[in-house]
Short mmCIF file of C-alpha atoms in Angstrom, two decimals:
data_model
loop_
_atom_site.label_atom_id
_atom_site.label_comp_id
_atom_site.label_asym_id
_atom_site.label_seq_id
_atom_site.Cartn_x
_atom_site.Cartn_y
_atom_site.Cartn_z
CA MET A 1 -31.86 -74.30 5.20
CA ALA A 2 -32.50 -74.66 1.77
CA LEU A 3 -34.86 -71.48 1.37
CA LEU A 4 -33.10 -69.58 4.13
CA THR A 5 -29.46 -69.83 2.52
CA PRO A 6 -30.90 -67.09 -0.27
CA LEU A 7 -33.02 -65.08 1.57
CA PHE A 8 -30.35 -64.33 4.05
CA ALA A 9 -28.16 -63.36 1.21
CA PHE A 10 -31.02 -62.00 -0.31
CA LEU A 11 -31.26 -59.50 2.00
CA TYR A 12 -27.87 -58.51 2.83
CA HIS A 13 -27.52 -57.56 0.08
CA LEU A 14 -30.17 -54.84 -0.34
CA PRO A 15 -29.47 -52.43 -1.36
CA GLN A 16 -27.29 -54.14 -4.32
CA VAL A 17 -31.32 -54.80 -5.69
CA TYR A 18 -31.67 -51.01 -6.61
CA LYS A 19 -28.61 -51.04 -8.01
CA TRP A 20 -29.90 -53.96 -10.59
CA LEU A 21 -32.65 -52.17 -11.38
CA LEU A 22 -30.57 -50.26 -13.22
CA LYS A 23 -29.55 -52.28 -16.18
CA PRO A 24 -31.41 -53.51 -18.50
CA TYR A 25 -29.60 -57.63 -18.87
CA TYR A 26 -31.62 -57.73 -15.67
CA VAL A 27 -34.39 -55.52 -16.10
CA ALA A 28 -34.87 -58.10 -19.30
CA SER A 29 -34.22 -61.30 -17.57
CA LEU A 30 -36.73 -60.66 -15.14
CA PHE A 31 -39.53 -59.68 -17.68
CA MET A 32 -38.05 -63.05 -20.09
CA SER A 33 -38.50 -65.23 -16.82
CA ILE A 34 -41.61 -64.35 -15.36
CA ALA A 35 -43.36 -64.13 -19.72
CA PHE A 36 -45.73 -67.79 -19.14
CA LEU A 37 -46.60 -65.88 -15.96
CA VAL A 38 -48.01 -62.84 -17.85
CA VAL A 39 -48.86 -64.56 -20.65
CA ARG A 40 -51.99 -66.24 -18.15
CA LYS A 41 -52.75 -64.12 -16.50
CA THR A 42 -53.10 -61.28 -18.65
CA PRO A 43 -56.84 -60.44 -19.32
CA GLY A 44 -57.69 -60.78 -23.34
CA ILE A 45 -54.47 -63.28 -23.50
CA CYS A 46 -55.48 -65.73 -20.74
CA ASP A 47 -58.89 -66.29 -22.41
CA HIS A 48 -57.73 -67.53 -26.32
CA LEU A 49 -54.97 -70.25 -24.45
CA ALA A 50 -55.94 -73.89 -24.27
CA THR A 51 -55.62 -75.05 -20.27
CA GLN A 52 -56.87 -78.75 -18.80
CA ARG A 53 -58.26 -77.27 -16.03
CA GLU A 54 -61.57 -79.61 -15.32
CA ASP A 55 -63.85 -76.13 -14.65
CA GLY A 56 -61.54 -74.75 -18.07
CA ASN A 57 -60.22 -71.89 -16.88
CA SER A 58 -57.77 -70.86 -19.04
CA CYS A 59 -56.29 -68.24 -16.54
CA ASP A 60 -55.13 -70.44 -14.08
CA PHE A 61 -52.04 -72.45 -13.50
CA ASP A 62 -53.62 -76.33 -14.78
CA TRP A 63 -52.27 -79.35 -12.55
CA ARG A 64 -49.14 -80.18 -14.85
CA GLU A 65 -48.00 -76.50 -14.78
CA VAL A 66 -47.86 -76.20 -11.32
CA GLU A 67 -45.67 -80.26 -11.12
CA ILE A 68 -43.31 -78.12 -13.50
CA LEU A 69 -42.85 -75.23 -11.28
CA MET A 70 -42.86 -76.89 -8.33
CA PHE A 71 -39.98 -78.72 -10.29
CA LEU A 72 -38.12 -76.32 -10.79
CA SER A 73 -38.17 -74.39 -7.40
CA ALA A 74 -35.95 -77.59 -6.05
CA ILE A 75 -33.99 -77.22 -9.05
CA VAL A 76 -33.06 -73.47 -7.78
CA MET A 77 -32.93 -74.52 -4.52
CA MET A 78 -30.33 -77.26 -4.76
CA LYS A 79 -28.28 -75.50 -7.08
CA ASN A 80 -28.55 -72.36 -4.44
CA ARG A 81 -27.53 -74.34 -1.95
CA ARG A 82 -23.66 -73.52 -3.96
CA ALA A 83 -23.81 -70.50 -4.83
CA ILE A 84 -21.76 -68.12 -2.93
CA THR A 85 -22.43 -64.27 -3.99
CA VAL A 86 -26.51 -63.21 -3.93
CA GLU A 87 -25.62 -62.52 -8.39
CA GLN A 88 -25.28 -66.13 -8.19
CA HIS A 89 -28.32 -66.90 -6.01
CA VAL A 90 -29.93 -64.47 -8.30
CA GLY A 91 -28.26 -66.42 -11.59
CA ASN A 92 -29.43 -69.74 -11.23
CA ILE A 93 -33.00 -68.34 -10.61
CA ILE A 94 -33.28 -66.60 -13.48
CA LEU A 95 -31.12 -69.21 -15.40
CA PHE A 96 -33.50 -72.47 -14.59
CA SER A 97 -36.69 -70.14 -14.76
CA LYS A 98 -36.11 -69.50 -18.74
CA VAL A 99 -35.73 -73.31 -18.46
CA ALA A 100 -39.42 -73.63 -18.00
CA ASN A 101 -40.89 -70.87 -19.07
CA VAL A 102 -39.63 -72.95 -22.57
CA ILE A 103 -41.48 -75.47 -21.48
CA LEU A 104 -44.28 -74.11 -20.49
CA PHE A 105 -45.07 -72.46 -24.14
CA PHE A 106 -43.69 -75.39 -26.11
CA ARG A 107 -46.83 -77.20 -24.27
CA LEU A 108 -49.05 -74.04 -24.51
CA ASP A 109 -48.77 -74.15 -27.96
CA VAL A 110 -45.35 -74.64 -30.32
CA ARG A 111 -45.54 -71.23 -32.03
CA MET A 112 -45.63 -69.61 -28.92
CA GLY A 113 -42.56 -71.92 -26.80
CA LEU A 114 -40.87 -71.70 -30.46
CA LEU A 115 -41.04 -67.25 -30.33
CA TYR A 116 -39.86 -67.72 -26.97
CA LEU A 117 -36.20 -70.13 -27.32
CA THR A 118 -35.97 -67.76 -30.27
CA LEU A 119 -35.92 -64.33 -27.98
CA CYS A 120 -33.33 -66.78 -25.13
CA ILE A 121 -31.32 -67.45 -28.09
CA VAL A 122 -30.97 -63.57 -28.79
CA PHE A 123 -31.06 -63.03 -25.58
CA LEU A 124 -28.36 -64.77 -25.01
CA MET A 125 -25.51 -63.09 -28.24
CA THR A 126 -26.53 -59.79 -27.51
CA CYS A 127 -26.43 -59.32 -24.03
CA LYS A 128 -23.63 -60.44 -21.51
CA PRO A 129 -23.53 -60.24 -17.09
CA PRO A 130 -22.25 -57.00 -16.35
CA LEU A 131 -18.60 -57.11 -14.87
CA TYR A 132 -17.35 -56.33 -11.60
CA MET A 133 -16.52 -52.17 -12.15
CA GLY A 134 -15.97 -51.87 -8.40
CA PRO A 135 -12.47 -50.87 -6.25
CA GLU A 136 -9.50 -53.43 -7.05
CA TYR A 137 -7.10 -53.49 -5.45
CA ILE A 138 -5.48 -56.35 -8.89
CA LYS A 139 -3.14 -55.52 -11.08
CA TYR A 140 -4.21 -57.35 -14.65
CA PHE A 141 -1.37 -59.76 -16.47
CA SER A 142 -0.59 -60.44 -19.43
CA ASP A 143 1.20 -62.86 -21.71
CA LYS A 144 4.41 -61.09 -21.54
CA THR A 145 4.31 -59.71 -17.45
CA ILE A 146 3.18 -61.78 -15.65
CA ASP A 147 6.41 -63.54 -15.38
CA ASP A 148 8.52 -60.46 -15.07
CA GLU A 149 6.91 -59.20 -12.36
CA LEU A 150 6.27 -62.51 -10.39
CA ASP A 151 9.98 -62.96 -10.09
CA ARG A 152 10.55 -58.84 -9.98
CA ASP A 153 10.84 -59.30 -5.90
CA SER A 154 11.92 -62.73 -4.41
CA ARG A 155 9.78 -61.52 -1.18
CA VAL A 156 6.81 -60.32 -2.55
CA THR A 157 3.58 -62.78 -2.29
CA TRP A 158 2.15 -62.69 -4.64
CA ILE A 159 -2.09 -64.62 -5.20
CA VAL A 160 -3.49 -65.20 -8.64
CA GLU A 161 -6.06 -65.71 -9.77
CA PHE A 162 -6.95 -67.41 -13.73
CA PHE A 163 -9.93 -66.63 -15.26
CA ALA A 164 -11.61 -66.10 -18.55
CA ASN A 165 -14.10 -63.47 -19.08
CA TRP A 166 -16.98 -65.43 -20.75
CA SER A 167 -17.22 -68.17 -17.34
CA PRO A 168 -19.90 -67.50 -14.94
CA GLU A 169 -18.67 -68.44 -11.80
CA CYS A 170 -15.55 -65.99 -12.22
CA GLN A 171 -17.91 -63.52 -13.20
CA SER A 172 -19.51 -63.99 -9.53
CA PHE A 173 -16.09 -64.26 -8.16
CA ALA A 174 -15.03 -61.17 -9.86
CA SER A 175 -16.27 -59.05 -6.21
CA VAL A 176 -15.31 -61.72 -3.48
CA TYR A 177 -11.74 -61.47 -4.94
CA ALA A 178 -12.28 -56.93 -5.41
CA ASP A 179 -13.05 -57.00 -1.32
CA LEU A 180 -9.74 -59.67 -0.35
CA SER A 181 -7.79 -57.13 -1.81
CA LEU A 182 -9.51 -54.20 -0.32
CA LYS A 183 -8.74 -55.65 2.64
CA TYR A 184 -5.45 -57.43 2.48
CA ASN A 185 -2.73 -55.39 -0.23
CA CYS A 186 0.39 -54.19 1.17
CA ALA A 187 3.88 -54.32 -0.52
CA GLY A 188 4.32 -57.29 0.70
CA LEU A 189 0.94 -58.97 -0.37
CA LYS A 190 0.37 -59.27 -3.74
CA PHE A 191 -2.71 -60.11 -5.80
CA GLY A 192 -2.52 -60.15 -9.53
CA LYS A 193 -5.29 -61.76 -12.51
CA VAL A 194 -4.58 -62.88 -15.56
CA ASP A 195 -6.93 -63.81 -18.58
CA ILE A 196 -6.01 -67.17 -19.62
CA GLY A 197 -9.25 -66.88 -22.27
CA ARG A 198 -6.74 -64.76 -23.90
CA TYR A 199 -3.75 -66.03 -23.83
CA GLY A 200 -3.94 -69.72 -24.22
CA GLU A 201 0.05 -69.77 -23.02
CA VAL A 202 -0.20 -68.74 -19.85
CA SER A 203 -2.71 -71.54 -19.50
CA LYS A 204 -0.72 -73.96 -20.94
CA LYS A 205 2.38 -73.17 -18.51
CA TYR A 206 0.22 -72.85 -15.23
CA LYS A 207 -1.64 -76.11 -15.84
CA VAL A 208 -5.50 -74.45 -16.04
CA SER A 209 -7.78 -75.44 -18.09
CA THR A 210 -10.57 -73.52 -19.69
CA SER A 211 -12.34 -76.81 -20.57
CA PRO A 212 -16.10 -76.02 -19.05
CA LEU A 213 -15.70 -79.60 -17.99
CA SER A 214 -12.92 -79.50 -16.18
CA LYS A 215 -14.37 -76.36 -14.24
CA GLN A 216 -10.50 -75.40 -13.70
CA LEU A 217 -12.26 -71.51 -13.93
CA PRO A 218 -11.46 -69.59 -11.94
CA SER A 219 -8.11 -71.27 -10.16
CA LEU A 220 -6.42 -68.71 -7.78
CA VAL A 221 -2.42 -69.73 -7.06
CA LEU A 222 -0.15 -68.44 -4.34
CA PHE A 223 3.46 -67.59 -5.89
CA GLN A 224 6.17 -67.54 -3.33
CA GLY A 225 9.73 -66.27 -4.74
CA GLY A 226 8.30 -66.35 -7.82
CA LYS A 227 7.40 -70.29 -7.81
CA GLU A 228 3.92 -71.76 -7.04
CA VAL A 229 3.72 -72.96 -3.15
CA MET A 230 -0.48 -73.93 -3.78
CA ARG A 231 -3.87 -73.44 -5.91
CA ARG A 232 -7.49 -73.89 -5.40
CA PRO A 233 -9.07 -76.07 -6.48
CA GLN A 234 -6.76 -78.68 -6.93
CA VAL A 235 -7.14 -80.66 -10.00
CA ASP A 236 -6.84 -84.53 -9.68
CA LYS A 237 -5.30 -87.33 -12.10
CA LYS A 238 -7.63 -87.21 -14.58
CA GLY A 239 -7.40 -83.68 -15.01
CA ARG A 240 -10.93 -82.27 -13.16
CA ALA A 241 -10.80 -79.65 -10.43
CA VAL A 242 -11.80 -81.30 -7.10
CA SER A 243 -15.12 -79.47 -5.61
CA TRP A 244 -14.25 -76.84 -3.41
CA SER A 245 -16.66 -73.34 -2.10
CA PHE A 246 -14.68 -69.79 -3.59
CA THR A 247 -15.98 -68.39 -0.24
CA GLU A 248 -14.60 -65.87 1.19
CA GLU A 249 -13.63 -67.25 4.79
CA ASN A 250 -12.49 -70.89 2.98
CA ILE A 251 -9.90 -68.45 0.72
CA ILE A 252 -9.01 -66.42 3.89
CA ARG A 253 -8.11 -69.91 5.19
CA GLU A 254 -6.70 -72.30 3.58
CA PHE A 255 -4.32 -69.29 1.97
CA ASN A 256 -3.36 -67.97 5.55
CA LEU A 257 -4.13 -64.24 4.90
CA ASN A 258 -4.07 -63.45 7.86
CA GLU A 259 -0.37 -64.61 8.98
CA LEU A 260 0.67 -63.39 5.66
CA TYR A 261 -1.01 -60.02 5.41
CA GLN A 262 0.99 -59.17 9.11
CA ASN A 263 4.37 -61.34 8.25
CA SER A 264 4.23 -58.95 4.91
CA LYS A 265 3.49 -55.45 7.21
CA LYS A 266 6.42 -56.48 8.83
CA LEU A 267 8.75 -56.62 4.90
CA ASN A 268 7.44 -53.63 5.12
CA LYS A 269 8.22 -51.26 8.35
CA THR A 270 11.62 -53.31 7.60
CA ARG A 271 12.28 -51.23 3.92
CA GLY A 272 10.65 -48.03 5.70
CA ASP A 273 13.62 -48.48 8.34
CA LYS A 274 16.12 -49.50 6.35
CA ILE A 275 14.96 -46.32 3.05
CA SER A 276 15.53 -43.83 6.31
CA GLN A 277 18.79 -44.78 8.07
CA SER A 278 20.27 -44.17 4.19
CA ARG A 279 18.47 -41.36 3.43
CA PHE A 280 19.55 -40.41 6.54
CA PRO A 281 23.22 -41.50 7.25
CA ALA A 282 24.33 -41.47 11.10
CA VAL A 283 26.82 -38.56 11.16
CA PRO A 284 30.02 -38.98 13.37
CA GLU A 285 31.23 -37.78 16.51
CA GLU A 286 33.04 -34.24 16.46
CA GLU A 287 35.78 -34.12 19.35
CA GLU A 288 35.92 -31.56 21.64
CA PRO A 289 38.45 -28.38 21.58
CA VAL A 290 39.38 -28.00 24.84
CA GLN A 291 40.26 -31.79 25.18
CA GLN A 292 42.38 -31.28 21.70
CA GLY A 293 43.90 -27.99 23.32
CA ALA A 294 45.33 -30.26 26.64
CA ASP A 295 46.94 -32.44 24.63
CA THR A 296 48.74 -30.13 22.62
CA GLN A 297 50.12 -28.28 26.01
CA GLY A 298 50.39 -31.12 27.14
CA GLU A 299 53.07 -32.54 24.62
CA GLU A 300 54.86 -29.00 24.63
CA SER A 301 55.45 -29.84 28.77
CA GLU A 302 56.66 -33.22 27.87
CA SER A 303 59.26 -31.86 25.53
CA LYS A 304 60.12 -28.63 27.76
CA LYS A 305 61.59 -31.89 30.65
CA ASP A 306 63.55 -33.66 28.30
CA LYS A 307 65.12 -30.89 27.30
#
């Protein structure tokens, strides 16, 4: 299953792979991930490399290098069991491939190891994973607007994500959260985001830690009537987040989005009925002129009888 899960995820998101090829971050990461393989297998370069093989073939992996690569594969499979999106799968492969390359280059030659490590540091400081730029129905809050929006209408339910741009987990979750907003956003159920890495006061007020050790990023909080109803992940007494997977299925089930959406649609329908009634008030019924004439004739006859 550890092998089938990333394979199925890759095949399902295969159209997105072509989009990645157009982004410099993934192209550069791919070349850095296979750097040792290229050096070891390229004729003219591998001929001058050291090797521990008995046959002296320096253009092939020795037994120690094979062990390191196998150990890398095992770690990647373990990490990918908890991965949600294909971006996380690819990110884990790239990360541990670079770690393996550092070890292999240092084992081969200290100078090559230092050169590769320097390239990794420069790449980490200058290149960031591309942010999600797809469609979404999400309102972005600041420290000055979040309280006003949550308290503006008590009938509106808000699901707010507390995130930080530097967090890889938040970057991977962005596409999942955007898809949920496209499916469930309506007048009575809205989605919001606030960058607590930028607004520290919001982080303190809503008790969401930005420390990587707390593992509270991202955090989803459900607000009804301006008050917090539930949040995921939950936090224990030590301030650490209880392990929880941010999959679309888990969010729909835990936050009961289907029921919230149906109730919000009913609220929207009642609002529309009230608005139509206020725009087109009921017209009072007019009395029939014939009946009025008959009444006046009756009154005249009664007055004549009295006389």
